[in-house]
Amino acid sequence: MKLYGYWRSSAAYRVRIALNLKQLTAEHISVHLVKNGGEQHSKDFEKLNPQHLVPALVDNNNQGEFCLTQSLAIIEYLEEKYPQQAILPANIEDKAIVRAMAQSIACEIHPLDNLRVLQYLVNEMGVDESKKMDWYHHWIHLGFNALESQLSLHAGQYCFGDQVTLADICLVPQVYNAQRFNVDLQAYPHIMRVWQNCNKLDAFIQAAPEQQDDAC
């Protein structure tokens, strides 16, 4: 497998965690999102992902190589093809709850605070740095307030009981980004406890942005 990603990309971070949890290896190919106007906009990468986003995973099937995009789709693919170290509960109701928590991060919080959105606010809308940070903090707090309530009902050591799941895979990169942008997270004790527990595990430690070869 080949994983095209960027060290600070939350979505690529999720896939790295999932690969590590399942003890799978992939060749990591850096797509720098900032240098040279953003390598994700190159013609070569556009062939892999017309959305100009990371990650992209290239794997093999009976017909040869194929490419998958969107981190949640990639992780669900890995879950189905490599069921060892399951990252979704077996029970259908529990599985739905975990997916809902994961999607609340990946589909509701992350897209509004993603690099291209922040760049558009500054470059096209003329938003200054202070207002950009207000935007970022607003959507983090709105999403984390709801997630904190969900975790109060379902969390054990991790987001859903004492098993690492897809929800944790999504949570840890989002907390990393929130800290990077100086969001005050004191109001979220469940989120921070889960984040701390996850970051004691090798799969999360090795997937951390600063551990990647393209970190700079």
Coordinates of N, CA and C in Angstrom, one line a residue:
M1 N 0.8 -1.2 0.0 CA 0.0 0.0 0.0 C 0.9 1.3 0.0
K2 N 0.3 2.3 -0.6 CA 1.0 3.6 -0.6 C 0.0 4.6 0.0
L3 N 0.4 5.4 1.0 CA -0.4 6.4 1.6 C 0.2 7.8 1.2
Y4 N -0.6 8.6 0.4 CA -0.2 9.9 0.1 C -0.8 10.8 1.2
G5 N 0.0 11.6 1.9 CA -0.5 12.4 3.0 C 0.5 13.6 3.3
Y6 N 0.2 14.2 4.4 CA 1.0 15.4 4.8 C 1.0 15.3 6.3
W7 N 2.1 15.6 6.9 CA 2.3 15.3 8.3 C 1.3 16.0 9.2
R8 N 0.9 17.2 8.9 CA -0.1 17.9 9.7 C -1.5 17.7 9.3
S9 N -1.8 17.0 8.3 CA -3.2 16.7 7.8 C -3.9 15.8 8.8
S10 N -5.0 16.4 9.4 CA -5.8 15.6 10.3 C -6.3 14.3 9.7
A11 N -6.8 14.4 8.4 CA -7.3 13.2 7.8 C -6.3 12.2 7.5
A12 N -5.1 12.6 7.1 CA -4.0 11.6 6.9 C -3.6 11.0 8.3
Y13 N -3.6 11.8 9.3 CA -3.2 11.4 10.7 C -4.2 10.2 11.1
R14 N -5.5 10.4 10.8 CA -6.4 9.3 11.1 C -6.0 8.0 10.4
V15 N -5.7 8.1 9.2 CA -5.4 6.8 8.4 C -4.1 6.2 9.0
R16 N -3.1 7.0 9.3 CA -1.9 6.5 9.9 C -2.2 5.7 11.2
I17 N -3.1 6.3 12.1 CA -3.5 5.6 13.3 C -4.1 4.3 13.0
A18 N -5.0 4.3 12.1 CA -5.7 3.0 11.7 C -4.7 2.0 11.2
L19 N -3.8 2.4 10.3 CA -2.8 1.4 9.8 C -2.0 0.8 11.0
N20 N -1.6 1.7 11.9 CA -0.8 1.2 13.0 C -1.6 0.3 13.9
L21 N -2.8 0.6 14.2 CA -3.7 -0.2 15.0 C -3.8 -1.6 14.4
K22 N -3.9 -1.7 13.1 CA -4.1 -3.0 12.4 C -2.7 -3.6 12.0
Q23 N -1.6 -2.9 12.5 CA -0.3 -3.4 12.2 C 0.0 -3.7 10.7
L24 N -0.5 -2.7 10.0 CA -0.3 -2.7 8.5 C 0.8 -1.7 8.1
T25 N 1.5 -2.0 7.1 CA 2.6 -1.1 6.6 C 2.1 -0.5 5.3
A26 N 2.5 0.7 5.1 CA 2.3 1.4 3.9 C 3.5 2.4 3.6
E27 N 3.8 2.5 2.3 CA 4.8 3.5 1.9 C 4.2 4.9 2.0
H28 N 4.8 5.8 2.8 CA 4.2 7.1 3.0 C 4.9 8.1 2.0
I29 N 4.0 8.7 1.2 CA 4.5 9.6 0.2 C 4.0 11.0 0.6
S30 N 4.9 11.9 0.8 CA 4.5 13.3 1.2 C 3.9 14.1 0.1
V31 N 2.8 14.8 0.4 CA 2.2 15.8 -0.5 C 2.1 17.0 0.3
H32 N 3.1 17.9 0.1 CA 3.2 19.1 1.0 C 2.0 20.1 0.6
L33 N 1.2 20.4 1.6 CA 0.0 21.2 1.4 C 0.3 22.7 1.3
V34 N 1.5 23.1 1.6 CA 1.8 24.6 1.6 C 2.9 25.0 0.6
K35 N 4.0 24.2 0.5 CA 5.1 24.5 -0.3 C 4.7 24.5 -1.8
N36 N 5.3 25.4 -2.6 CA 5.1 25.4 -4.1 C 3.7 25.6 -4.4
G37 N 3.0 26.4 -3.6 CA 1.5 26.6 -3.9 C 0.6 25.5 -3.5
G38 N 1.2 24.4 -2.9 CA 0.4 23.3 -2.5 C 0.6 22.1 -3.5
E39 N 1.3 21.1 -3.1 CA 1.6 20.0 -4.1 C 0.3 19.2 -4.4
Q40 N -0.7 19.4 -3.5 CA -2.0 18.7 -3.8 C -2.7 19.2 -5.1
H41 N -2.2 20.3 -5.6 CA -2.8 20.9 -6.8 C -2.0 20.5 -8.1
S42 N -1.0 19.7 -7.9 CA -0.2 19.3 -9.1 C -1.0 18.3 -10.0
K43 N -0.6 18.3 -11.2 CA -1.4 17.5 -12.2 C -1.3 16.0 -11.8
D44 N -0.1 15.6 -11.3 CA 0.1 14.2 -11.0 C -0.8 13.8 -9.9
F45 N -0.9 14.6 -8.8 CA -1.8 14.2 -7.7 C -3.2 14.4 -8.1
E46 N -3.6 15.3 -8.9 CA -5.0 15.4 -9.3 C -5.5 14.1 -10.0
K47 N -4.6 13.4 -10.6 CA -5.0 12.1 -11.2 C -5.4 11.1 -10.1
L48 N -4.8 11.2 -8.9 CA -5.2 10.3 -7.8 C -6.5 10.9 -7.1
N49 N -6.5 12.2 -6.9 CA -7.7 12.8 -6.2 C -8.0 14.1 -6.8
P50 N -9.1 14.1 -7.6 CA -9.5 15.4 -8.3 C -9.9 16.4 -7.3
Q51 N -10.2 16.1 -6.0 CA -10.6 17.0 -5.0 C -9.3 17.8 -4.5
H52 N -8.2 17.4 -4.9 CA -6.9 18.0 -4.4 C -6.8 18.0 -2.9
L53 N -7.1 16.9 -2.3 CA -7.1 16.7 -0.8 C -6.3 15.4 -0.5
V54 N -5.7 15.4 0.7 CA -5.1 14.2 1.2 C -6.0 13.7 2.4
P55 N -5.9 12.4 2.6 CA -5.0 11.4 2.0 C -5.6 10.7 0.8
A56 N -4.7 10.0 0.1 CA -5.1 9.0 -0.9 C -4.4 7.7 -0.6
L57 N -5.1 6.7 -0.7 CA -4.5 5.3 -0.4 C -4.5 4.5 -1.7
V58 N -3.4 4.0 -2.1 CA -3.3 3.1 -3.3 C -3.0 1.7 -2.8
D59 N -3.9 0.8 -3.2 CA -3.8 -0.6 -2.8 C -4.0 -1.5 -4.0
N60 N -3.9 -2.8 -3.8 CA -4.1 -3.7 -4.9 C -5.3 -4.6 -4.7
N61 N -5.9 -4.9 -5.8 CA -7.0 -6.0 -5.8 C -6.7 -6.9 -7.0
N62 N -7.7 -7.7 -7.4 CA -7.5 -8.6 -8.5 C -7.2 -8.0 -9.8
Q63 N -7.7 -6.7 -10.0 CA -7.5 -6.0 -11.2 C -6.2 -5.1 -11.2
G64 N -5.5 -5.1 -10.1 CA -4.3 -4.3 -10.0 C -4.5 -3.2 -9.0
E65 N -3.7 -2.1 -9.2 CA -3.8 -1.0 -8.3 C -5.1 -0.2 -8.4
F66 N -5.6 0.3 -7.2 CA -6.7 1.2 -7.3 C -6.5 2.2 -6.2
C67 N -7.1 3.4 -6.3 CA -6.9 4.5 -5.4 C -8.2 4.8 -4.6
L68 N -8.1 5.0 -3.3 CA -9.2 5.4 -2.5 C -8.9 6.8 -1.9
T69 N -9.9 7.6 -1.8 CA -9.8 8.9 -1.1 C -10.8 9.0 0.0
Q70 N -10.8 10.1 0.8 CA -11.6 10.3 2.0 C -11.2 9.4 3.1
S71 N -10.8 10.0 4.2 CA -10.2 9.2 5.3 C -11.1 8.1 5.9
L72 N -12.4 8.5 6.1 CA -13.3 7.5 6.7 C -13.6 6.4 5.8
A73 N -13.7 6.6 4.5 CA -13.8 5.5 3.5 C -12.6 4.6 3.5
I74 N -11.4 5.2 3.6 CA -10.2 4.4 3.6 C -10.2 3.6 4.9
I75 N -10.5 4.1 6.0 CA -10.5 3.4 7.3 C -11.5 2.3 7.3
E76 N -12.7 2.5 6.8 CA -13.7 1.5 6.7 C -13.2 0.4 5.7
Y77 N -12.6 0.7 4.7 CA -12.0 -0.3 3.8 C -11.0 -1.1 4.5
L78 N -10.1 -0.5 5.2 CA -9.1 -1.2 6.0 C -9.8 -2.2 7.0
E79 N -10.8 -1.7 7.6 CA -11.5 -2.5 8.6 C -12.1 -3.7 8.0
E80 N -12.7 -3.6 6.8 CA -13.3 -4.7 6.1 C -12.3 -5.7 5.5
K81 N -11.2 -5.2 5.0 CA -10.2 -6.0 4.3 C -9.3 -6.7 5.4
Y82 N -9.0 -6.0 6.5 CA -8.1 -6.4 7.5 C -8.8 -6.4 8.8
P83 N -9.7 -7.3 9.1 CA -10.5 -7.3 10.3 C -9.8 -7.4 11.6
Q84 N -8.5 -7.8 11.6 CA -7.7 -7.9 12.9 C -7.7 -6.6 13.6
Q85 N -7.7 -6.6 14.9 CA -7.7 -5.4 15.7 C -8.9 -4.5 15.3
A86 N -10.1 -5.0 15.4 CA -11.3 -4.3 15.0 C -11.4 -2.9 15.6
I87 N -11.8 -1.9 14.8 CA -11.9 -0.5 15.3 C -13.4 -0.1 15.3
L88 N -14.3 -1.1 15.1 CA -15.7 -0.8 15.2 C -16.3 -1.9 16.1
P89 N -17.2 -1.6 17.0 CA -17.8 -2.7 17.8 C -18.6 -3.7 17.0
A90 N -18.8 -4.8 17.5 CA -19.6 -5.9 16.8 C -21.1 -5.6 16.8
N91 N -21.6 -5.1 17.9 CA -23.0 -4.8 18.0 C -23.4 -3.7 17.1
I92 N -24.5 -3.9 16.3 CA -25.0 -2.9 15.3 C -25.3 -1.5 15.9
E93 N -25.9 -1.5 17.1 CA -26.3 -0.2 17.7 C -25.0 0.5 18.2
D94 N -24.1 -0.2 18.8 CA -22.8 0.3 19.2 C -22.0 0.9 18.1
K95 N -22.0 0.1 17.0 CA -21.3 0.5 15.8 C -21.8 1.8 15.3
A96 N -23.1 2.0 15.3 CA -23.7 3.2 14.8 C -23.4 4.4 15.6
I97 N -23.3 4.2 17.0 CA -23.0 5.3 17.9 C -21.5 5.7 17.6
V98 N -20.6 4.8 17.4 CA -19.2 5.1 17.2 C -19.1 5.9 15.9
R99 N -19.8 5.4 14.8 CA -19.7 6.1 13.6 C -20.3 7.5 13.7
A100 N -21.3 7.7 14.5 CA -21.9 9.0 14.6 C -20.9 10.0 15.3
M101 N -20.2 9.5 16.3 CA -19.2 10.3 17.0 C -18.1 10.7 16.1
A102 N -17.6 9.7 15.3 CA -16.5 9.9 14.3 C -17.0 10.9 13.3
Q103 N -18.2 10.8 12.8 CA -18.6 11.7 11.8 C -18.9 13.1 12.3
S104 N -19.2 13.2 13.6 CA -19.4 14.5 14.2 C -18.1 15.3 14.1
I105 N -17.0 14.6 14.2 CA -15.7 15.3 14.1 C -15.3 15.5 12.6
A106 N -15.3 14.4 11.9 CA -14.8 14.4 10.5 C -15.7 15.1 9.5
C107 N -17.0 15.2 9.8 CA -17.9 15.8 8.9 C -18.5 17.2 9.3
E108 N -18.4 17.5 10.6 CA -19.0 18.7 11.1 C -18.0 19.7 11.6
I109 N -16.9 19.2 12.3 CA -15.9 20.1 12.8 C -14.8 20.3 11.8
H110 N -14.2 19.3 11.4 CA -12.9 19.4 10.6 C -13.1 20.1 9.3
P111 N -14.2 19.9 8.5 CA -14.2 20.6 7.2 C -14.3 22.1 7.4
L112 N -14.9 22.6 8.4 CA -15.0 24.1 8.6 C -13.7 24.7 9.0
D113 N -12.8 24.0 9.6 CA -11.5 24.5 10.0 C -10.4 24.0 9.2
N114 N -10.6 23.4 8.0 CA -9.6 22.8 7.2 C -8.8 23.9 6.6
L115 N -7.6 23.5 6.1 CA -6.6 24.5 5.6 C -7.2 25.3 4.4
R116 N -7.9 24.7 3.5 CA -8.4 25.4 2.3 C -9.5 26.4 2.7
V117 N -10.3 26.1 3.8 CA -11.3 27.0 4.2 C -10.6 28.2 4.9
L118 N -9.6 28.0 5.7 CA -8.9 29.1 6.4 C -8.2 30.0 5.3
Q119 N -7.6 29.3 4.3 CA -7.0 30.1 3.3 C -8.0 30.9 2.5
Y120 N -9.2 30.4 2.3 CA -10.2 31.2 1.5 C -10.7 32.4 2.4
L121 N -10.8 32.2 3.6 CA -11.2 33.3 4.5 C -10.2 34.4 4.4
V122 N -9.0 34.1 4.4 CA -7.9 35.1 4.4 C -7.7 35.7 3.0
N123 N -7.5 34.8 2.0 CA -7.2 35.3 0.7 C -8.3 35.8 -0.2
E124 N -9.5 35.3 0.0 CA -10.6 35.7 -0.8 C -11.6 36.6 -0.1
M125 N -11.8 36.4 1.2 CA -12.7 37.1 2.0 C -12.1 38.3 2.7
G126 N -10.8 38.3 2.8 CA -10.1 39.4 3.4 C -10.2 39.4 4.9
V127 N -10.4 38.2 5.5 CA -10.5 38.1 7.0 C -9.1 38.2 7.6
D128 N -9.0 39.0 8.6 CA -7.7 39.1 9.3 C -7.4 38.0 10.2
E129 N -6.2 37.9 10.7 CA -5.8 36.8 11.6 C -6.6 36.6 12.8
S130 N -7.0 37.7 13.4 CA -7.8 37.6 14.6 C -9.2 37.0 14.3
K131 N -9.8 37.4 13.3 CA -11.2 36.9 12.9 C -11.1 35.5 12.4
K132 N -10.0 35.1 11.8 CA -9.8 33.7 11.4 C -9.7 32.8 12.6
M133 N -9.0 33.3 13.6 CA -8.9 32.5 14.8 C -10.3 32.4 15.5
D134 N -11.1 33.5 15.5 CA -12.4 33.5 16.1 C -13.3 32.4 15.4
W135 N -13.1 32.4 14.0 CA -13.9 31.3 13.2 C -13.4 29.9 13.7
Y136 N -12.1 29.7 13.7 CA -11.6 28.4 14.1 C -12.1 28.0 15.5
H137 N -12.0 28.8 16.5 CA -12.3 28.5 17.8 C -13.8 28.3 18.0
H138 N -14.6 29.1 17.2 CA -16.1 28.9 17.3 C -16.5 27.5 16.9
W139 N -16.0 27.0 15.8 CA -16.5 25.7 15.3 C -15.9 24.5 16.2
I140 N -14.7 24.7 16.7 CA -14.2 23.7 17.6 C -15.1 23.6 18.9
H141 N -15.4 24.8 19.5 CA -16.1 24.8 20.7 C -17.6 24.2 20.5
L142 N -18.2 24.6 19.4 CA -19.5 24.1 19.1 C -19.5 22.6 18.9
G143 N -18.5 22.1 18.2 CA -18.5 20.6 18.0 C -18.0 19.9 19.3
F144 N -17.1 20.4 20.0 CA -16.6 19.7 21.2 C -17.6 19.8 22.4
N145 N -18.4 20.8 22.4 CA -19.5 20.8 23.5 C -20.4 19.7 23.3
A146 N -20.8 19.4 22.0 CA -21.7 18.3 21.8 C -21.0 17.0 22.0
L147 N -19.8 16.8 21.6 CA -19.0 15.6 21.7 C -18.8 15.3 23.2
E148 N -18.5 16.3 24.0 CA -18.3 16.1 25.4 C -19.5 15.5 26.1
S149 N -20.7 15.9 25.6 CA -22.0 15.3 26.1 C -22.1 13.9 25.7
Q150 N -21.7 13.6 24.5 CA -21.8 12.2 24.0 C -20.9 11.3 24.8
L151 N -19.7 11.8 25.1 CA -18.7 11.0 25.8 C -19.1 10.8 27.2
S152 N -19.8 11.7 27.8 CA -20.3 11.5 29.2 C -21.3 10.3 29.3
L153 N -21.9 10.0 28.2 CA -22.8 8.8 28.2 C -22.1 7.5 27.8
H154 N -21.0 7.6 27.0 CA -20.5 6.4 26.3 C -19.0 6.1 26.7
A155 N -18.2 7.1 27.1 CA -16.8 6.9 27.3 C -16.4 6.0 28.4
G156 N -15.4 5.3 28.3 CA -14.7 4.6 29.3 C -13.2 5.1 29.3
Q157 N -12.3 4.2 29.1 CA -10.9 4.7 28.8 C -10.9 5.5 27.5
Y158 N -11.7 5.1 26.6 CA -11.7 5.7 25.2 C -13.1 6.2 24.9
C159 N -13.3 6.7 23.7 CA -14.6 7.4 23.4 C -15.8 6.5 23.6
F160 N -15.6 5.2 23.3 CA -16.8 4.3 23.5 C -16.3 3.1 24.3
G161 N -16.5 3.2 25.6 CA -16.0 2.1 26.5 C -14.5 2.0 26.6
D162 N -14.0 0.8 26.7 CA -12.6 0.6 26.9 C -11.9 0.0 25.6
Q163 N -12.6 0.1 24.5 CA -12.0 -0.4 23.2 C -11.7 0.9 22.3
V164 N -10.5 0.9 21.8 CA -10.2 1.9 20.8 C -11.0 1.7 19.6
T165 N -11.6 2.8 19.1 CA -12.5 2.7 18.0 C -12.3 3.9 17.0
L166 N -13.0 3.8 15.9 CA -13.0 4.9 14.9 C -13.2 6.3 15.5
A167 N -14.0 6.4 16.6 CA -14.2 7.7 17.2 C -12.9 8.2 17.8
D168 N -12.1 7.4 18.4 CA -10.8 7.8 18.9 C -9.8 8.2 17.8
I169 N -9.9 7.5 16.7 CA -9.0 7.8 15.6 C -9.3 9.2 15.0
C170 N -10.6 9.6 15.1 CA -10.9 10.9 14.6 C -10.7 12.0 15.7
L171 N -10.8 11.6 17.0 CA -10.7 12.6 18.0 C -9.3 13.1 18.2
V172 N -8.3 12.2 18.2 CA -7.0 12.6 18.6 C -6.4 13.7 17.6
P173 N -6.5 13.5 16.3 CA -6.0 14.5 15.4 C -6.7 15.9 15.6
Q174 N -8.0 15.8 15.9 CA -8.8 17.1 16.1 C -8.3 17.8 17.3
V175 N -8.0 17.1 18.4 CA -7.5 17.8 19.6 C -6.1 18.3 19.3
Y176 N -5.3 17.6 18.5 CA -4.0 18.1 18.1 C -4.1 19.4 17.4
N177 N -5.0 19.5 16.5 CA -5.2 20.8 15.8 C -5.7 21.9 16.7
A178 N -6.6 21.5 17.5 CA -7.2 22.6 18.5 C -6.1 23.1 19.3
Q179 N -5.2 22.3 19.8 CA -4.1 22.7 20.6 C -3.1 23.6 19.8
R180 N -2.9 23.2 18.6 CA -2.0 24.0 17.7 C -2.5 25.4 17.5
F181 N -3.9 25.6 17.5 CA -4.5 26.9 17.3 C -4.9 27.5 18.7
N182 N -4.3 27.0 19.8 CA -4.5 27.6 21.1 C -5.9 27.7 21.6
V183 N -6.7 26.6 21.3 CA -8.0 26.6 21.8 C -8.0 26.1 23.3
D184 N -8.7 26.8 24.1 CA -8.8 26.4 25.5 C -9.7 25.2 25.7
L185 N -9.1 24.1 26.1 CA -9.8 22.8 26.2 C -10.2 22.4 27.6
Q186 N -10.1 23.3 28.5 CA -10.3 22.9 29.9 C -11.8 22.5 30.2
A187 N -12.7 23.0 29.4 CA -14.1 22.7 29.5 C -14.5 21.3 29.1
Y188 N -13.5 20.5 28.6 CA -13.8 19.2 28.0 C -13.0 18.1 28.7
P189 N -13.3 17.8 29.9 CA -12.5 16.8 30.7 C -12.6 15.4 30.1
H190 N -13.8 15.0 29.5 CA -13.9 13.6 28.9 C -13.0 13.6 27.7
I191 N -13.1 14.6 26.8 CA -12.3 14.6 25.6 C -10.8 14.5 25.9
M192 N -10.4 15.3 26.9 CA -8.9 15.3 27.2 C -8.5 14.1 27.9
R193 N -9.3 13.4 28.7 CA -8.9 12.2 29.3 C -8.8 11.1 28.2
V194 N -9.7 11.0 27.3 CA -9.6 10.1 26.2 C -8.4 10.3 25.4
W195 N -8.1 11.6 25.1 CA -7.0 12.0 24.3 C -5.7 11.5 25.0
Q196 N -5.6 11.7 26.3 CA -4.4 11.3 27.0 C -4.2 9.8 27.0
N197 N -5.3 9.1 27.2 CA -5.2 7.6 27.2 C -4.8 7.1 25.8
C198 N -5.3 7.7 24.7 CA -5.0 7.2 23.4 C -3.5 7.5 23.1
N199 N -3.0 8.6 23.6 CA -1.6 9.0 23.3 C -0.6 8.2 24.2
K200 N -1.0 7.3 24.9 CA -0.1 6.3 25.6 C 0.1 5.1 24.8
L201 N -0.7 4.9 23.7 CA -0.6 3.7 22.9 C 0.4 4.0 21.7
D202 N 1.2 3.0 21.4 CA 2.2 3.1 20.3 C 1.6 3.4 19.0
A203 N 0.4 2.9 18.7 CA -0.2 3.2 17.4 C -0.5 4.7 17.2
F204 N -0.8 5.4 18.3 CA -1.1 6.8 18.2 C 0.2 7.6 18.3
I205 N 1.2 7.1 19.1 CA 2.4 7.8 19.3 C 3.2 7.8 17.9
Q206 N 3.2 6.7 17.2 CA 4.0 6.6 16.0 C 3.3 7.4 14.8
A207 N 2.0 7.6 15.0 CA 1.2 8.3 13.9 C 1.3 9.8 14.1
A208 N 1.8 10.3 15.2 CA 1.8 11.7 15.5 C 2.5 12.5 14.5
P209 N 2.0 13.7 14.2 CA 2.6 14.5 13.1 C 4.2 14.7 13.2
E210 N 4.7 14.9 14.4 CA 6.1 15.2 14.6 C 6.9 13.9 14.3
Q211 N 6.3 12.8 14.3 CA 7.1 11.5 14.1 C 7.2 11.2 12.6
Q212 N 6.6 12.0 11.7 CA 6.6 11.7 10.3 C 7.8 12.3 9.6
D213 N 8.3 11.6 8.5 CA 9.5 12.0 7.8 C 9.4 13.4 7.2
D214 N 8.2 13.8 6.9 CA 8.1 15.1 6.2 C 7.8 16.2 7.2
A215 N 7.9 15.9 8.5 CA 7.6 17.0 9.5 C 8.7 18.1 9.4
C216 N 8.2 19.3 9.5 CA 9.1 20.4 9.4 C 8.6 21.6 10.1

